[in-house]
Amino acid sequence: MTGPSADPDQQVFHRHRNLLFSVAYRILGTAADAEDAVQDAWIKWSAADRSEVAEPKAYLTRIVSNVALARLRSTRYQRETYVGPWLPEPILTTGDAAETVMDAESVSMAVLVVLETLSPLERAVFVLKEVFAFSHAEIAETLERSEAAVRQAAHRAREHVRARRPRFAADRTRQREVTERFFAATTGGDVNALMEVLSPDVTLWTDGGGKVRQAMRPVVGAQTVAAWFAATGTVTYQGIAPADMKAELVEVNGGPGMVFSGPDRVVATVTFDFGADGRITAIHNVANPDKLRAVAAGTAHGIGTR
C-alpha cells in the first residue's frame, strides 16, 4: 500500500491509519474491534467520491468514529453478560518519545476501564474532545449530533472520569523502576519484596472471560496479592510447568507491563496503576486467550493522537 505504485488514495489512507486505530481503540477498548473499524473505514473511503473530500484526515476520523460508536453499541450486551471482570484487550505500544503523557494515560487499562462505564455517546465524545482535542462543533459534525448535545455529553463524561480517575503527576521513570522491582520479585517468588512495591489496599483485577481459571472477583490487599504473584513461579498454570513459563518486561498500553508466555502461546498480560507515592494501587491481569491475540501477534502500536 505504501510502495511507489500504490494508489494515491491508498497512500492517504495509510498515512492516517495509525490515527484511525488510535481513535477506534480508545472508543472500543479492544484491538480486534478497532482493526475491524479501521477496515470498515477503508471500505467506506474506497467507495466514497473523494473528489468531494477537502480534508481526508477529518473525513476518515469521522468515518471511523461513527463505525466505532455503532460497534460499541452492538457489543454492549456482550460486555454486560461477561463472565467475571471485563478488562480491555491489551496492546503492545511503542513508547515514542514524541507522544505525550496524556497519550499514554488515555490508553492505560485504568482509564479504559473507567471509559467502559460511560454511555457509548459519552465515551466517543470524551475520546474526541479530551484526547484528540476536537472542538464541540467538530464532534457535533462528526457524530451527527447537535452541538448542545455534544457539550452536555462532554461535561457528563469529564466529570465522571475525574471522579473515578484522580490524576497524579506521571513519573515514567519511577513507574518503570517499580515495575522492574515487581518483575524481579514475582519471578523470584519474593513475597516481602512484592509487599514493598504494593499499596496496602492494592486491588488485582483478573480477566479470564470464563475461558481460563481466574479470580471471579477483585483480589484486595497487599498480602493476598503478593502471595498470588509469588506463587506464579511455583505452580503449573494452564498446563504450563513453572520451568516452561517465561515472563518479560514490555510496554503495554502506554506503560511498563509484563507478558507471561508458555512455549507455544501468550498466557497473560499484567499492567499496573500507580499511586502518588509511586506504589502499585491496581493490577490488571488479562488471561482470556481471545484478548491476547494482539499481543501474541507482536505488533507494537503507536498511540499518538496527531
C-alpha positions in Angstrom: 0.0 0.0 0.0 2.9 2.3 0.5 5.1 1.5 -2.5 5.8 3.8 -5.4 3.0 2.1 -7.4 0.4 2.4 -4.6 -2.8 4.3 -5.5 -2.7 7.9 -4.1 -5.9 7.3 -2.2 -4.4 4.2 -0.6 -1.4 6.3 0.4 -3.6 8.9 2.0 -5.4 6.2 4.0 -2.2 4.5 5.1 -0.8 7.8 6.2 -3.7 8.2 8.7 -4.2 4.5 9.5 -2.4 4.7 12.9 -4.5 7.7 13.9 -7.7 5.8 12.9 -6.7 2.8 15.0 -5.9 5.1 17.9 -9.4 6.7 17.8 -11.2 3.3 17.4 -9.2 1.6 20.1 -9.9 4.2 22.7 -13.6 4.2 21.9 -13.9 0.4 21.8 -11.3 -0.9 24.2 -10.5 -3.9 22.0 -7.8 -4.2 19.4 -9.8 -6.7 17.3 -12.8 -4.4 17.1 -10.6 -1.4 16.4 -8.9 -3.2 13.5 -12.4 -4.1 12.1 -13.5 -0.5 12.4 -10.4 0.7 10.5 -11.1 -1.9 7.8 -14.7 -0.7 7.6 -13.4 2.9 7.3 -11.2 1.7 4.4 -14.1 0.2 2.6 -16.2 3.4 3.0 -13.2 5.5 1.9 -12.7 3.4 -1.2 -16.4 3.7 -2.1 -16.6 7.5 -1.5 -16.4 10.3 -4.0 -13.0 11.5 -2.8 -13.0 14.5 -5.1 -15.6 16.0 -2.7 -13.3 15.4 0.3 -11.4 18.6 1.3 -9.8 17.3 4.5 -9.1 13.5 4.2 -7.9 13.3 7.8 -11.1 14.8 9.2 -13.2 12.8 6.9 -11.5 9.5 7.8 -11.7 10.3 11.5 -15.4 11.0 11.1 -16.0 7.6 9.4 -14.0 5.6 11.9 -15.6 7.4 14.9 -19.1 6.6 13.7 -18.2 3.0 12.9 -16.6 2.5 16.3 -19.6 4.1 18.0 -22.0 1.8 16.2 -19.9 -1.2 17.0 -19.7 -0.2 20.7 -23.4 -0.1 21.0 -23.8 -3.5 19.4 -21.3 -5.1 21.8 -22.7 -3.6 24.9 -24.8 -6.6 25.9 -21.9 -9.0 25.5 -19.9 -7.0 28.0 -22.8 -6.8 30.4 -23.1 -10.6 30.4 -19.4 -11.2 30.5 -18.1 -13.9 32.9 -16.1 -12.2 35.7 -14.4 -8.8 35.4 -14.3 -7.3 31.9 -10.9 -5.7 31.0 -9.9 -4.1 27.8 -7.9 -6.0 25.2 -4.2 -5.2 25.8 -1.9 -3.9 23.1 1.8 -3.6 22.8 2.8 0.1 22.4 5.9 1.8 21.0 6.8 4.3 23.7 7.6 7.0 21.1 9.2 9.9 22.9 7.2 12.3 20.9 4.0 11.1 22.4 2.7 12.9 25.4 1.9 11.7 28.9 -1.8 12.2 28.1 -1.5 10.0 25.0 -0.1 7.2 27.2 -2.6 7.8 30.0 -5.5 7.6 27.7 -4.8 4.0 26.6 -3.9 2.8 30.1 -6.0 -0.1 31.4 -7.1 2.1 34.3 -8.6 4.8 32.0 -10.1 2.4 29.5 -11.9 0.6 32.4 -13.3 4.0 33.5 -14.4 4.8 30.0 -16.3 1.5 29.9 -18.7 2.9 32.5 -19.7 5.8 30.2 -22.6 5.6 27.7 -21.4 4.9 24.1 -22.0 8.6 23.1 -20.3 10.0 26.2 -17.3 7.7 25.5 -16.9 8.8 21.9 -17.3 12.5 22.8 -14.8 12.2 25.7 -12.2 10.5 23.4 -12.6 13.0 20.6 -12.7 16.1 22.9 -10.3 15.2 25.8 -7.8 13.0 23.9 -7.8 14.2 20.3 -8.7 17.9 21.1 -11.7 18.1 18.7 -13.9 21.2 19.3 -17.5 20.7 20.3 -18.6 21.8 16.8 -16.3 19.3 15.1 -17.6 16.5 17.3 -21.2 17.5 16.6 -20.5 17.3 12.8 -18.5 14.1 13.2 -21.2 12.2 15.2 -24.1 14.0 13.6 -25.4 15.4 16.9 -26.4 18.9 17.9 -23.6 20.9 19.5 -25.7 21.3 22.6 -26.0 17.5 23.0 -22.2 17.2 22.5 -21.4 19.8 25.1 -23.8 18.1 27.6 -22.2 14.6 26.9 -18.7 16.1 27.2 -19.5 17.7 30.6 -21.0 14.5 32.0 -18.2 12.3 30.7 -15.4 14.7 32.0 -17.0 14.8 35.5 -17.5 11.1 35.6 -13.9 10.3 34.6 -12.4 12.9 37.0 -14.4 11.4 39.9 -13.2 7.9 39.2 -9.7 8.6 37.9 -7.7 11.1 40.1 -4.7 12.5 38.2 -1.3 12.1 39.8 2.0 13.5 38.4 3.1 10.9 36.0 6.7 9.9 36.6 7.5 7.3 33.9 11.0 6.6 35.4 9.5 5.8 38.8 6.8 3.6 37.2 9.5 1.7 35.3 11.6 1.2 38.4 8.7 -0.1 40.5 7.6 -2.4 37.6 11.2 -3.8 37.4 11.2 -4.5 41.2 7.8 -6.2 40.9 9.1 -8.3 37.9 12.1 -9.4 39.9 10.1 -10.2 43.0 7.5 -12.1 41.0 10.0 -14.2 39.0 11.9 -14.8 42.2 8.9 -15.6 44.3 9.8 -13.0 46.9 6.7 -12.1 48.9 8.4 -9.5 51.0 9.9 -7.7 48.0 6.4 -7.6 46.4 4.9 -6.1 49.6 7.3 -3.2 49.3 6.0 -2.1 46.0 2.3 -2.7 46.6 -0.1 -0.2 48.3 -1.7 -1.8 51.4 -5.2 -1.7 49.6 -3.9 -2.7 46.2 -6.6 -4.4 44.0 -5.9 -7.2 41.5 -8.4 -7.5 38.6 -8.2 -10.7 36.6 -10.0 -11.3 33.3 -10.3 -14.9 32.2 -13.6 -14.5 30.5 -14.7 -17.9 31.6 -12.1 -19.4 29.3 -9.4 -20.0 31.8 -9.3 -20.1 35.6 -9.0 -16.7 37.2 -10.5 -14.9 40.2 -14.1 -14.0 39.6 -14.0 -11.1 41.9 -11.3 -8.5 42.6 -8.5 -9.6 44.9 -7.8 -6.9 47.5 -4.9 -6.3 49.9 -1.1 -6.4 49.6 -0.6 -9.7 51.4 -3.1 -11.6 49.3 -2.0 -10.0 46.0 1.7 -10.6 46.8 1.0 -14.3 47.6 -0.9 -14.6 44.3 2.1 -13.4 42.2 4.8 -15.1 44.3 3.1 -18.4 43.5 3.3 -17.9 39.8 6.8 -19.4 39.7 5.9 -22.5 41.7 2.6 -23.8 40.2 1.6 -25.2 36.8 -0.7 -22.8 35.0 -2.9 -23.8 32.0 -0.8 -26.9 31.6 2.5 -25.0 31.6 5.1 -26.0 34.1 6.9 -23.2 36.1 10.2 -24.1 34.3 8.5 -23.5 30.9 6.8 -20.2 31.8 8.6 -17.1 30.5 8.0 -13.6 31.8 9.2 -10.5 30.1 9.0 -6.7 30.7 7.4 -4.9 27.8 5.4 -1.8 27.2 1.7 -2.5 27.3 -1.0 0.2 26.8 1.4 3.1 27.1 3.2 2.0 30.3 5.5 -0.7 31.7 3.9 -4.2 31.9 4.6 -7.9 31.8 3.8 -10.7 29.4 3.7 -14.3 30.5 4.2 -16.9 27.8 4.5 -20.7 27.5 6.4 -22.5 24.8 3.6 -22.1 22.3 1.4 -19.2 23.4 1.0 -16.0 25.4 -1.0 -16.8 28.5 -1.4 -13.4 30.3 -0.5 -9.7 30.4 -0.1 -7.7 33.6 -0.3 -3.9 33.7 -0.2 -1.5 36.7 -1.8 1.6 38.1 0.4 3.7 40.4 -0.5 6.0 43.4 1.0 9.4 44.2 3.8 7.6 46.3 4.8 5.5 43.3 3.5 2.3 44.7 1.1 0.0 42.8 -2.5 0.6 43.6 -4.1 -1.6 41.0 -3.1 -4.6 38.8 -4.9 -5.6 35.6 -4.3 -9.2 34.6 -5.7 -10.3 31.3 -5.7 -14.1 30.7 -8.7 -14.6 28.3 -7.0 -16.1 25.3 -9.4 -14.3 23.0 -8.0 -11.0 24.2 -4.3 -11.9 23.8 -4.2 -12.2 20.1 -2.9 -8.6 19.5 -0.1 -9.1 22.0 0.7 -12.6 20.6 1.0 -11.1 17.1 3.8 -8.9 18.4 2.7 -5.8 16.6 3.5 -2.6 18.6 1.0 0.2 18.0 1.7 3.9 18.1 -0.6 5.7 20.5 -0.1 9.3 19.2 -3.1 11.5 18.7 -1.9 13.7 15.9 
